[in-house]
Structure formats: C-alpha cells, structure tokens
Tab-separated table of C-alpha atoms and ligand atoms in Angstrom:
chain	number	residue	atom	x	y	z
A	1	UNK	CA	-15.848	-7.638	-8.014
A	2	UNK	CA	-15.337	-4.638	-5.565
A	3	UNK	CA	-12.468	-1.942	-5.387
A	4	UNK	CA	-9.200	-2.636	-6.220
A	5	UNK	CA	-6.103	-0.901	-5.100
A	6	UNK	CA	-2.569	-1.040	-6.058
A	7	UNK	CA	0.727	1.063	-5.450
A	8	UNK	CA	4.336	1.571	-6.822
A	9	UNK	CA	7.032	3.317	-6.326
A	10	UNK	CA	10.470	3.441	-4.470
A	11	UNK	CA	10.645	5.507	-1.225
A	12	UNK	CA	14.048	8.004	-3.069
A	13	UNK	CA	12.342	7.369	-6.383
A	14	UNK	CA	10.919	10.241	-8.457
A	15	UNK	CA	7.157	9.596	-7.621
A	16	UNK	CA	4.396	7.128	-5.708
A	17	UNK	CA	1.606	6.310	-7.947
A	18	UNK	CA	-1.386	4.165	-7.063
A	19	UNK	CA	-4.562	2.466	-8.952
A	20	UNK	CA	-7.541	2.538	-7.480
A	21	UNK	CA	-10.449	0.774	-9.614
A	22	UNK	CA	-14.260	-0.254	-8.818
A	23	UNK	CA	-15.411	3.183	-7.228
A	24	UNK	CA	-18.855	3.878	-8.769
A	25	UNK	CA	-18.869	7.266	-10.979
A	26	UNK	CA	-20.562	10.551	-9.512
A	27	UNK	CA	-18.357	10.261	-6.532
A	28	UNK	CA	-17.945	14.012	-5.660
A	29	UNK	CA	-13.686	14.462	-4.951
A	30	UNK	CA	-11.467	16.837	-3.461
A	31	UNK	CA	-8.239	16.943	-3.522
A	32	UNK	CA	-8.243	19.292	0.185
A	33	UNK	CA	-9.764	16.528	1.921
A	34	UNK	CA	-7.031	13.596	0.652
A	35	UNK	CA	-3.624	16.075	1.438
A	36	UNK	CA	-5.459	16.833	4.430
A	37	UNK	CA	-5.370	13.028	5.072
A	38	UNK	CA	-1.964	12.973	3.773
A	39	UNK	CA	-0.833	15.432	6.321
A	40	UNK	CA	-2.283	13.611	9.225
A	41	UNK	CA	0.083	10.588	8.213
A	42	UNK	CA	3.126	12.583	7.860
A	43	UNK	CA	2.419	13.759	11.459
A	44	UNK	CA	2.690	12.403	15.000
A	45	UNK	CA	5.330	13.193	18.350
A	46	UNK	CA	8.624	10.970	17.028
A	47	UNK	CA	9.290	11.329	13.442
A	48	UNK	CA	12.188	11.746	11.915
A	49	UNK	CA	13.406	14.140	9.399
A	50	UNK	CA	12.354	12.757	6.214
A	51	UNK	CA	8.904	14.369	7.378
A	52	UNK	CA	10.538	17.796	7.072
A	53	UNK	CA	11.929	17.334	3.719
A	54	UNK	CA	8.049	16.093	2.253
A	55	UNK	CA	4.975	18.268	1.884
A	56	UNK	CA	2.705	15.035	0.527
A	57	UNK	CA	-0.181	16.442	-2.212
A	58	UNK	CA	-2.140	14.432	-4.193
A	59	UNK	CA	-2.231	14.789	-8.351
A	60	UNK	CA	-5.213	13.292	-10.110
A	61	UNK	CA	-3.480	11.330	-13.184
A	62	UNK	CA	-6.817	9.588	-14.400
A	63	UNK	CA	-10.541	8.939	-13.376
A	64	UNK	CA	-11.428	12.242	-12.098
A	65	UNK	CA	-12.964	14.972	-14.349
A	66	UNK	CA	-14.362	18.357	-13.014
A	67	UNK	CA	-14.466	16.745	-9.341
A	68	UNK	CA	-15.913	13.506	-9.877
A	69	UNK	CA	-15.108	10.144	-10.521
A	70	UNK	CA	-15.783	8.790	-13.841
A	71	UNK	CA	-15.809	4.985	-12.912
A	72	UNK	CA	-12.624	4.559	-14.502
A	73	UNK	CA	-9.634	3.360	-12.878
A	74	UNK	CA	-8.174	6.303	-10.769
A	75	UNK	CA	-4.578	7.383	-10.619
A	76	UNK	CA	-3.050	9.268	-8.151
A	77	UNK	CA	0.106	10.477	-7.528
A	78	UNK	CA	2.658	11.957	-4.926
A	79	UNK	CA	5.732	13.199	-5.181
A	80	UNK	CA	8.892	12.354	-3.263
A	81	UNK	CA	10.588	15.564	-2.774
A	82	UNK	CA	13.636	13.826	-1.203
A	83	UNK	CA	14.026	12.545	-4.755
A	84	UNK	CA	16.219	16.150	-5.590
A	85	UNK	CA	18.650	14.411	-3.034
A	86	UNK	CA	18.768	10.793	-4.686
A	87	UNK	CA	18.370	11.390	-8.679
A	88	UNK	CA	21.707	9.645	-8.983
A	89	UNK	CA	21.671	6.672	-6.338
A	90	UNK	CA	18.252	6.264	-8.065
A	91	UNK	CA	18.197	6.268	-11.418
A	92	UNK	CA	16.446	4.093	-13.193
A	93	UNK	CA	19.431	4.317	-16.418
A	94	UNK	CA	23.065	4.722	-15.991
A	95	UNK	CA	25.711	2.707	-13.776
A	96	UNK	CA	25.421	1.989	-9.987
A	97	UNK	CA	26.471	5.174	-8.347
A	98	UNK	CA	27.519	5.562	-4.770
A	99	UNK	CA	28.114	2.587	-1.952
A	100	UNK	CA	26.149	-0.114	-1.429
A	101	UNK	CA	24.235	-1.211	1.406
A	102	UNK	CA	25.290	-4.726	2.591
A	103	UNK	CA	24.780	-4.349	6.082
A	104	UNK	CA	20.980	-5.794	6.577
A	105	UNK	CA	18.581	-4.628	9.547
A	106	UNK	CA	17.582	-7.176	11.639
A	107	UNK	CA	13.768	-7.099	11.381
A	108	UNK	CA	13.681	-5.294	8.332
A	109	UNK	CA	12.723	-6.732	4.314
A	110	UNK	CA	16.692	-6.579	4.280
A	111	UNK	CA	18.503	-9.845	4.845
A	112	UNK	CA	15.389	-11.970	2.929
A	113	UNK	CA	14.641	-9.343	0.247
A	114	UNK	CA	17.567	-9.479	-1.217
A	115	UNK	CA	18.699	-13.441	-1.157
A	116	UNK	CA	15.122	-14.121	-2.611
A	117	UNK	CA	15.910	-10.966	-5.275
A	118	UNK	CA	19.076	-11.745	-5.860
A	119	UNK	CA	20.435	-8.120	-5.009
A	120	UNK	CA	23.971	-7.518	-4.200
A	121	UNK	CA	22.559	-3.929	-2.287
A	122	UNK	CA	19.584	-3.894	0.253
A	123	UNK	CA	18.826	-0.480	-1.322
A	124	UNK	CA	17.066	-2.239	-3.949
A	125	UNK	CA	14.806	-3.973	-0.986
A	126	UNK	CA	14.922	-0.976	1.724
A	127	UNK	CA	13.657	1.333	-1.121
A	128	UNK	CA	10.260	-0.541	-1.307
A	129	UNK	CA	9.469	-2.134	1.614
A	130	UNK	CA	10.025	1.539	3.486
A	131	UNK	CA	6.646	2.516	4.841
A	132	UNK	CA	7.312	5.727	2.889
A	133	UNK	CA	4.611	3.468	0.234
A	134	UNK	CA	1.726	3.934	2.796
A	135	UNK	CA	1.372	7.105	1.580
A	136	UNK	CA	-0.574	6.032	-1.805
A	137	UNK	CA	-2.359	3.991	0.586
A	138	UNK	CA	-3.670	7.273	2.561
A	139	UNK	CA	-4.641	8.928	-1.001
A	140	UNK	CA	-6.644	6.114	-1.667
A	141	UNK	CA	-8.553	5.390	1.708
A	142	UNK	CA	-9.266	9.011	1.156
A	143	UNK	CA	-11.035	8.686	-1.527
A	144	UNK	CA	-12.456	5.663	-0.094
A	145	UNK	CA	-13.803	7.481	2.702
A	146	UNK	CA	-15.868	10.443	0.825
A	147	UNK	CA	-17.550	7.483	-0.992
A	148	UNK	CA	-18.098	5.725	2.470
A	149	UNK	CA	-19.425	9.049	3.412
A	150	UNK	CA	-21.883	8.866	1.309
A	151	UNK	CA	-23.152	5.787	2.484
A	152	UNK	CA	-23.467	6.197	5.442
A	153	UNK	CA	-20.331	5.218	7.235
A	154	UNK	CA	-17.535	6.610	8.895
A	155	UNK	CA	-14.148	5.857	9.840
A	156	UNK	CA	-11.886	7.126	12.963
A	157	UNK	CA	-8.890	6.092	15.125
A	158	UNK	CA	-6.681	6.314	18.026
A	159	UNK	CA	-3.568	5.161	19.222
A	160	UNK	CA	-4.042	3.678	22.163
A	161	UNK	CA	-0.097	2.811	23.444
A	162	UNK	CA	3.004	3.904	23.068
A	163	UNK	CA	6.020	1.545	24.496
A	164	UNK	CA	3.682	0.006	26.912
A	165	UNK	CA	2.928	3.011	28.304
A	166	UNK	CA	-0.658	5.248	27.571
A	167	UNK	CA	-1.519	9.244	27.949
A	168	UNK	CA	0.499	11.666	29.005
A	169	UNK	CA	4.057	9.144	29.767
A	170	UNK	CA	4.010	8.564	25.738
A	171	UNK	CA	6.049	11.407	25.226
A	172	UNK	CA	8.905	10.700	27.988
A	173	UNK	CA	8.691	7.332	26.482
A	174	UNK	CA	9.338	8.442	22.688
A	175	UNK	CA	11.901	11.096	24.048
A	176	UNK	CA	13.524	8.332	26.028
A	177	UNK	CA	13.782	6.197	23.181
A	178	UNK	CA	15.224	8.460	20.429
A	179	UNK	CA	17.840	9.548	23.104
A	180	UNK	CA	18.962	6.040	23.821
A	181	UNK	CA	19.604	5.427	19.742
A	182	UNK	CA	16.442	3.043	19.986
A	183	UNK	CA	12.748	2.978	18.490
A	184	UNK	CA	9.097	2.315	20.251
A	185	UNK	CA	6.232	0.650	18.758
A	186	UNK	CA	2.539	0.795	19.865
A	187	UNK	CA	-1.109	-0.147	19.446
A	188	UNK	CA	-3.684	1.592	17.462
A	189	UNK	CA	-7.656	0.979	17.289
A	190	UNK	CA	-9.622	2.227	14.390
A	191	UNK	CA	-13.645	2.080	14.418
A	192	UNK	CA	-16.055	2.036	11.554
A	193	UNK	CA	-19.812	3.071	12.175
A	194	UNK	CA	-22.308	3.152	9.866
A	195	UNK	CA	-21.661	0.160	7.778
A	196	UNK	CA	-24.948	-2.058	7.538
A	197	UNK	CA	-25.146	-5.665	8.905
A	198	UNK	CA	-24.038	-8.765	6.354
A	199	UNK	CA	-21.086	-7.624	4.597
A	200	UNK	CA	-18.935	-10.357	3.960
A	201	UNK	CA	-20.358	-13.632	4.258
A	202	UNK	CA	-20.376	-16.938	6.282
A	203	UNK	CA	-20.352	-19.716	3.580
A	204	UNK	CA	-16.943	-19.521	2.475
A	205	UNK	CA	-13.273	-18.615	4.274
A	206	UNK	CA	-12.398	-15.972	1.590
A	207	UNK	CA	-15.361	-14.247	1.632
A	208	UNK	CA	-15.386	-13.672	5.463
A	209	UNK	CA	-14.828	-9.557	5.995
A	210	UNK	CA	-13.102	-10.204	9.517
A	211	UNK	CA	-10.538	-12.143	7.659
A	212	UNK	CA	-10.084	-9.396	5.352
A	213	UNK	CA	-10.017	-6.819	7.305
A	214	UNK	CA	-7.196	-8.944	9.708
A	215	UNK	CA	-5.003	-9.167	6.236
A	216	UNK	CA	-5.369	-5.522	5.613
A	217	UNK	CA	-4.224	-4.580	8.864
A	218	UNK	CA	-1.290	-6.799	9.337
A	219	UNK	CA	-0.220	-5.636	5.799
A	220	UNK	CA	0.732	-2.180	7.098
A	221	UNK	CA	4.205	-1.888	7.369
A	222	UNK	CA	5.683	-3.293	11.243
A	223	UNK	CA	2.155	-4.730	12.385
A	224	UNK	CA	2.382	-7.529	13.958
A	225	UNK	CA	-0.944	-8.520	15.938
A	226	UNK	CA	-4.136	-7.630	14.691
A	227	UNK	CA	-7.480	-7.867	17.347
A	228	UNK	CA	-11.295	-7.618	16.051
A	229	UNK	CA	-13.345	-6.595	19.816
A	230	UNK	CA	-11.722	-7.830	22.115
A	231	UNK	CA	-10.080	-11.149	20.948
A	232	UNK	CA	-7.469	-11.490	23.034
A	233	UNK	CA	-9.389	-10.371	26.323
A	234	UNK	CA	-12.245	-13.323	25.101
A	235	UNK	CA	-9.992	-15.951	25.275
A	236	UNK	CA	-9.878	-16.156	28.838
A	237	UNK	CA	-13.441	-15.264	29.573
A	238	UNK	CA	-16.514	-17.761	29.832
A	239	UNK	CA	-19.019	-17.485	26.536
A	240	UNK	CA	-21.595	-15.934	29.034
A	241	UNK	CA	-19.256	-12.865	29.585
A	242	UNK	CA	-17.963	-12.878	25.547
A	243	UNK	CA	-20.960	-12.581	23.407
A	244	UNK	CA	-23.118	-9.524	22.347
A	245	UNK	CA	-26.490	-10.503	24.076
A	246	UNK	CA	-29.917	-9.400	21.685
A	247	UNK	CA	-32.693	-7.256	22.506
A	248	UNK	CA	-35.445	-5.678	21.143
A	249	UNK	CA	-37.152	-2.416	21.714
A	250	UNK	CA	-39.685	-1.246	19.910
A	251	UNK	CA	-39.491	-3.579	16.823
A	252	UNK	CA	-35.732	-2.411	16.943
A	253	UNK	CA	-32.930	-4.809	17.372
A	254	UNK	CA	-29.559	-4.051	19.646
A	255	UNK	CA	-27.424	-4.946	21.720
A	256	UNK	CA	-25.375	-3.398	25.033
A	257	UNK	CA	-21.619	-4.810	24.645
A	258	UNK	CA	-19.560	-5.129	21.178
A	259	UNK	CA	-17.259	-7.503	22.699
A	260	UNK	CA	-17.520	-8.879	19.202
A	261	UNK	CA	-16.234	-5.612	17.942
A	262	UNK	CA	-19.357	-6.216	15.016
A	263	UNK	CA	-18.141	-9.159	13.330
A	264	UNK	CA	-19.748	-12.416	13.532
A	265	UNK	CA	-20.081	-15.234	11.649
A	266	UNK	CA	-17.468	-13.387	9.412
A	267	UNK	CA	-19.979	-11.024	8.424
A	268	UNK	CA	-20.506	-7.507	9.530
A	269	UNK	CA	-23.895	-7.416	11.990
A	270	UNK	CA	-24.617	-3.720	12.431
A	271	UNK	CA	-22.426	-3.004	15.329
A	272	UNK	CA	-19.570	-0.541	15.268
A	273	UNK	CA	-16.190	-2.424	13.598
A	274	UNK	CA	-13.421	-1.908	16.110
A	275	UNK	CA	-10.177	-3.229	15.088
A	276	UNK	CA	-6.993	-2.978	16.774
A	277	UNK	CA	-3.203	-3.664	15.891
A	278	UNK	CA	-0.063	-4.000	17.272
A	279	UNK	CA	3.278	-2.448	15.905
A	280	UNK	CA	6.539	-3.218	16.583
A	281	UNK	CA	9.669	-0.877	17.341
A	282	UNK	CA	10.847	0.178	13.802
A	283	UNK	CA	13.612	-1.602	12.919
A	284	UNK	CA	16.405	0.749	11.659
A	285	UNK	CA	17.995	1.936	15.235
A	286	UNK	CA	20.631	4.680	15.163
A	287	UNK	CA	22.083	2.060	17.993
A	288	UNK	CA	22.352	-0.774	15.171
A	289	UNK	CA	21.740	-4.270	16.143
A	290	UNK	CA	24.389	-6.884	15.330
A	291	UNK	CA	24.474	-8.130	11.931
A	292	UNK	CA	26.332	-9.615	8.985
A	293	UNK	CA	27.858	-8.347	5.712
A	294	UNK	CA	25.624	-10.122	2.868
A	295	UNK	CA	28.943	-9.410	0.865
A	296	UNK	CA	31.638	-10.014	2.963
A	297	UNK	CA	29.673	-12.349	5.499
A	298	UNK	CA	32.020	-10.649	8.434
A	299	UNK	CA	29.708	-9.637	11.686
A	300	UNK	CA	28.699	-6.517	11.583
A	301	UNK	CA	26.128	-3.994	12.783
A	302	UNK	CA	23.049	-2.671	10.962
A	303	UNK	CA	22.749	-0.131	8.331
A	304	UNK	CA	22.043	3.153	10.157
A	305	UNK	CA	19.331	4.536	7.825
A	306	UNK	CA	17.722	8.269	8.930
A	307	UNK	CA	14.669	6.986	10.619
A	308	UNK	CA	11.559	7.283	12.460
A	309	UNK	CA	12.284	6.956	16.447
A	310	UNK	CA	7.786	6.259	16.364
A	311	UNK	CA	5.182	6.065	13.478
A	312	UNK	CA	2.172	4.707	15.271
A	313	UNK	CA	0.185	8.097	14.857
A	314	UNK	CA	1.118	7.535	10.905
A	315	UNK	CA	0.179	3.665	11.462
A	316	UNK	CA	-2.793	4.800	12.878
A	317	UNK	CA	-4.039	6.909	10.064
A	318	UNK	CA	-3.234	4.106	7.301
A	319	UNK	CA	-5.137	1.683	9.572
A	320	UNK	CA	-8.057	3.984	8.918
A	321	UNK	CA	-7.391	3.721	5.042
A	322	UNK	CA	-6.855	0.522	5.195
A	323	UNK	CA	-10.328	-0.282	6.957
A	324	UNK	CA	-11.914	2.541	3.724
A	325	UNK	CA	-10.672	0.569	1.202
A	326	UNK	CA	-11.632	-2.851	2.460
A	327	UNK	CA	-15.748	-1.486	3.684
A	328	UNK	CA	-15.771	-0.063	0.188
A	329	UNK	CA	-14.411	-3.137	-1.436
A	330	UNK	CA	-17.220	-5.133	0.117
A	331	UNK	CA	-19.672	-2.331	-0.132
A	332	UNK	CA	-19.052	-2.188	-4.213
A	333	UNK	CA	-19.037	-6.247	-4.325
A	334	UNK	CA	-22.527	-6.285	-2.546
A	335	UNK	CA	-24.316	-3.353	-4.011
A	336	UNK	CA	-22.625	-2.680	-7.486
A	337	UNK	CA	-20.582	0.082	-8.034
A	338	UNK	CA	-21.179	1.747	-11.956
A	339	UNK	CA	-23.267	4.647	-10.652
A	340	UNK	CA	-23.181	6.002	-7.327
A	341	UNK	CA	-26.666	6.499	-7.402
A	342	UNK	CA	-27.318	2.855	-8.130
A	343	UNK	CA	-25.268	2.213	-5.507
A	344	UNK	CA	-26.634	3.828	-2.972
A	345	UNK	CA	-30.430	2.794	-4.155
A	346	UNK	CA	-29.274	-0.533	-3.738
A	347	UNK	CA	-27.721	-0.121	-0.066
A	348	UNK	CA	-30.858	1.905	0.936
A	349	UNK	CA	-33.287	-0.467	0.134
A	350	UNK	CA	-31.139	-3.328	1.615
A	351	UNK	CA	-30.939	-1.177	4.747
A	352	UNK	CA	-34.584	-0.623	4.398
A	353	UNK	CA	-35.510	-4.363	3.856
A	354	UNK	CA	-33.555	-5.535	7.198
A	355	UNK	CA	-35.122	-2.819	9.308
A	356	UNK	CA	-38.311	-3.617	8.244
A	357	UNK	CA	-38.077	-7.944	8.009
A	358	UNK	CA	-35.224	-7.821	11.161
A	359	UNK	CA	-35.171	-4.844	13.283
A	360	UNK	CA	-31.827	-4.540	12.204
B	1	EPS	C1	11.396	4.553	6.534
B	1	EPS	C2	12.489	5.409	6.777
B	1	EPS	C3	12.328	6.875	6.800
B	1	EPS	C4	10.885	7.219	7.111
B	1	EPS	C5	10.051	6.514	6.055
B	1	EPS	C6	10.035	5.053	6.354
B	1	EPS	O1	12.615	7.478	5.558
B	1	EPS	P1	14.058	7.975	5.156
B	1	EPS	O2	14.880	6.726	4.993
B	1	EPS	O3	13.926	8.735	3.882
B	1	EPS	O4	14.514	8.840	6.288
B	1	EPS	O5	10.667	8.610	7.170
B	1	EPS	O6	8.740	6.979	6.057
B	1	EPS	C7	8.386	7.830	5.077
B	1	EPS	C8	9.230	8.339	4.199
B	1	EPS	C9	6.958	8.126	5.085
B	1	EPS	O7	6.515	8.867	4.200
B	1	EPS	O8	6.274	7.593	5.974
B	1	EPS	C10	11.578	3.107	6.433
B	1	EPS	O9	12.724	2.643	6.349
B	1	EPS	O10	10.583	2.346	6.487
C-alpha cells in the first residue's frame, strides 16, 4: 500500500483537517514551504472575496516531531477564518438558525446532493462540495512534494486558457466576465519530471498510473476533461505522427517527442508526465441561472452565493498536488515507504538497474 489521503471539513465550518498516511519517516518538513503553497492557491486574477477574508497556514496536529515525519499518519489543519462570520448558521449543536437555501445552482452538488441526502437546505451540500476543501489537498501535495524532492522529481504548472482565450486577452476576458454577472473556466497543464520509468503497471486496469492520475484530476472541483500528451490532438493523427519514436546514444535510451506525455502501457516510461485538464465556468453566477425551489417546487433562479468570477490559477496549483500525492502514492507502493532512507536505496538502485540493463 502507498500514501493515503483524506479531508474533512465544511467550507463556514470551524476548521479543514486532512490525513495523510504512508509517507516514509525522516522526511525533513516545513511548514514555510506548505503556506507558501497554500498562498499560491488562494491567489490568481478573478477571485472573489472570500480570498480576502482567509490567510490559509498549516498546523501540524500529528506525525511530525522536531521537523520530520515520524511515519505515522499526519494531520494537518487549516483554519477557516470566515468561520467568526458563520458560528451560528454552522453549528454543529443548537437549532437551525437563519434561512435556508432552497434555490439549487444549476451545475453545482446542489439539486442532487440534497435529494440523495435528504436535506431540506443545500447549505448542508454547498458547504462541502465548495472547492474551499482543496485547500487540505494543497497542504498535503506539499508535503508530498518535499518527499518527491527527495527523489528526484519535481512538479510544476501552468494555465494555459482562460475563456478560450490565452496571454495577455485573459484578463479582459475575466474582467468581462465578472462585469456581465457571469464566470470563465479554463485549462491548466501540470508536468512531472524526474519520476523513473515503470510506475504503475500494465497487467491490470487498477493498477495503471495514467488511469490514476485521470481520476485525480477530474476529482478537483469543476474539471471536466482530463488529457495525458496530447490525447485529444492523437486522435486525428496517423500512428506514424502519434508515437514517441526510440533511440539510442551512447548506451542511453530517448526519445525526441512526448506526444505520449510519458505514459504508456499505463506505466510511467521515463519521459516528463504532462497532464492537462479542463474546467468549467464556476457555477454560482451573480446573474443566476433559472431554477426551481426544492421546497416550494415554483421556478426560480439560483442561489446567489459570494463567488469566484475564475479559479483556474487555484485549479492549477491543486492539479500540481494532486499529481504529488498520486507519484508518491505509487512511489511508496513500489519502493516501500517505513524509512526514507530505505526508500530512496530502493529507488536508486532500481534507477541504477534500468540504466545499466536498459539505457533507461
Ligand atoms: C466556493 C465559493 C467561494 C469560494 C470558495 C469556493 O466561497 P464563499 O462562498 O465563502 O465566498 O471562495 O473557495 C474557497 C473558499 C477556497 O478556499 O478556494 C464554492 O462554492 O465552491
């Protein structure tokens, strides 16, 4: 078994926690490098004022002692500061307090969430499946990363399109949107280098890394499309213009395209990872869509919630915590992860053994 991650938390509640479990001990942790991490999500042209109100810093619950992980499961912690606001709409003792929301978003966890929950107010939906939980997500692919780091590989993004439109139009385009009462999505691309050839594996569909890394991705809150190389460009080229052609120099495997954007046969093979996703306009417009009252089932519009008018830069920077937790995940599975030093005397004499038998 690798790492395993897990959040809660309620985007008005008190707190976000997370679990993060299967990181080898002797990883050397800082807390400066996660809230740096955890200011680059709050950031990006196009969010809204929530963003004002929280100043996200990381508190070590469990699994950390003098600046290094203990093996243990780790706990970390955020606070919502917005909480001061919402103590009584979300309390977890007492009576209901204040109106409910009954008006659901179309797009949103609203309308489903709450026939499937049997809630009589979206809150109890809206509250969780607000991307305000990404945020554990962050402190954890942060942590993720400095142990990446110390194997080796490293993990960066961009966003690549804003509104269909790239460079220096996605501002007009943002501004343009947030004055007409409507939202812009986007696409982001996120590249891991470093990371040796055959993690994941062929001989079974849920052991294939492409597929996990695709689930990851299109778990991030408003994803929608999720591309590995260049997927979607492949499918109308010939095979002769797709795949990564091999060559050898000097005993030394490599290749000149990643078309395959270093996945095949579901298994990592030394190239760069370069996966891209798609996010849609966020759905809670200050121009609300029509809708209907889950309690009075009259037509309506949408629930006008204070909002993002574009989160792709904060999509952008979960996609790269995302794409930590799933290379360490696979890196803990296939080397062990009790010692870091194990670890990484397993991965180094892995790498050593494919360089040597494979040019790889
Ligand atoms: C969100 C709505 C907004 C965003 C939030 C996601 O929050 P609020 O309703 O408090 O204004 O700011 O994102 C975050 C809080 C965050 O940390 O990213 C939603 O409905 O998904």
């Amino acid at each position: 078994m690798g790492v395993r991650y897990m959040s809660g938390g309620e985007s008005h509640g008190s707190r976000l926690i997370c679990i993060l479990e299967g990181l080898p001990a002797g990883v050397k942790v800082s807390s400066d490098f996660i809230n740096a991490e955890l200011k680059r999500r709050q950031g990006g042209y196009g969010r809204g004022g929530r963003m004002k109100i929280e100043s996200d810093c990381v508190e070590f619950l469990s699994g950390i002692r003098f600046g290094e992980t203990l093996g243990s499961p780790i706990t970390l912690s955020v606070i919502n500061r917005d909480w001061q606001n919402w103590q009584d709409r979300m309390s977890a003792e007492g009576s209901p307090y204040g109106d409910k929301v009954t008006n659901a978003r179309p797009g949103h966890a609203d309308l489903t969430g709450a026939a499937k929950y049997n809630r009589s107010d979206v809150r109890d939906i809206l509250e969780r499946s607000s991307a305000r939980e990404t945020t554990m997500r962050v402190a954890a692919g942060a942590l993720c990363k400095i142990f990446l780091k110390a194997c080796g590989v490293e993990i960066s993004g961009e966003v690549l399109s804003v509104g269909g439109v790239s460079g220096d139009k996605i501002k007009a385009r943002i501004d343009e949107a947030k004055a007409a009462g409507d939202t812009v999505g986007g696409v982001f691309e996120v590249k891991v280098s470093g990371v040796p050839a055959g993690l994941g594996s062929h001989i079974q569909w849920d052991r294939k890394l492409d597929a996990k890394f695709a689930a990851a991705f299109m778990s991030i809150n408003a994803v929608k499309a999720v591309e590995l190389g260049d997927g979607f460009a492949n499918a109308s080229k010939l095979g002769s213009e797709v795949h990564d052609e091999i060559f050898i120099s000097d005993g030394k495997i490599y290749r000149e395209t990643n078309r395959a954007g270093g996945f095949e046969g579901g298994m990592t093979n030394g190239e760069d990872l370069i996966i891209r996703a798609a996010m849609k306009p966020i759905p809670t417009l200050m121009k609300p869509l029509r809708t209907v009252d889950i309690a009075t089932k009259a037509p309506t519009t949408a629930s006008k919630e204070r909002s993002d008018t574009c989160a792709i830069w904060a999509a952008e920077v979960v996609g790269e915590a995302m794409a930590a937790i799933v290379t360490a995940d696979a890196i803990v599975d296939k080397f062990g992860g009790d010692a870091l030093c194990d670890t990484l005397a397993n991965l180094q004499s892995y790498r050593a053994r494919l360089a040597r038998d494979y040019g790889l």
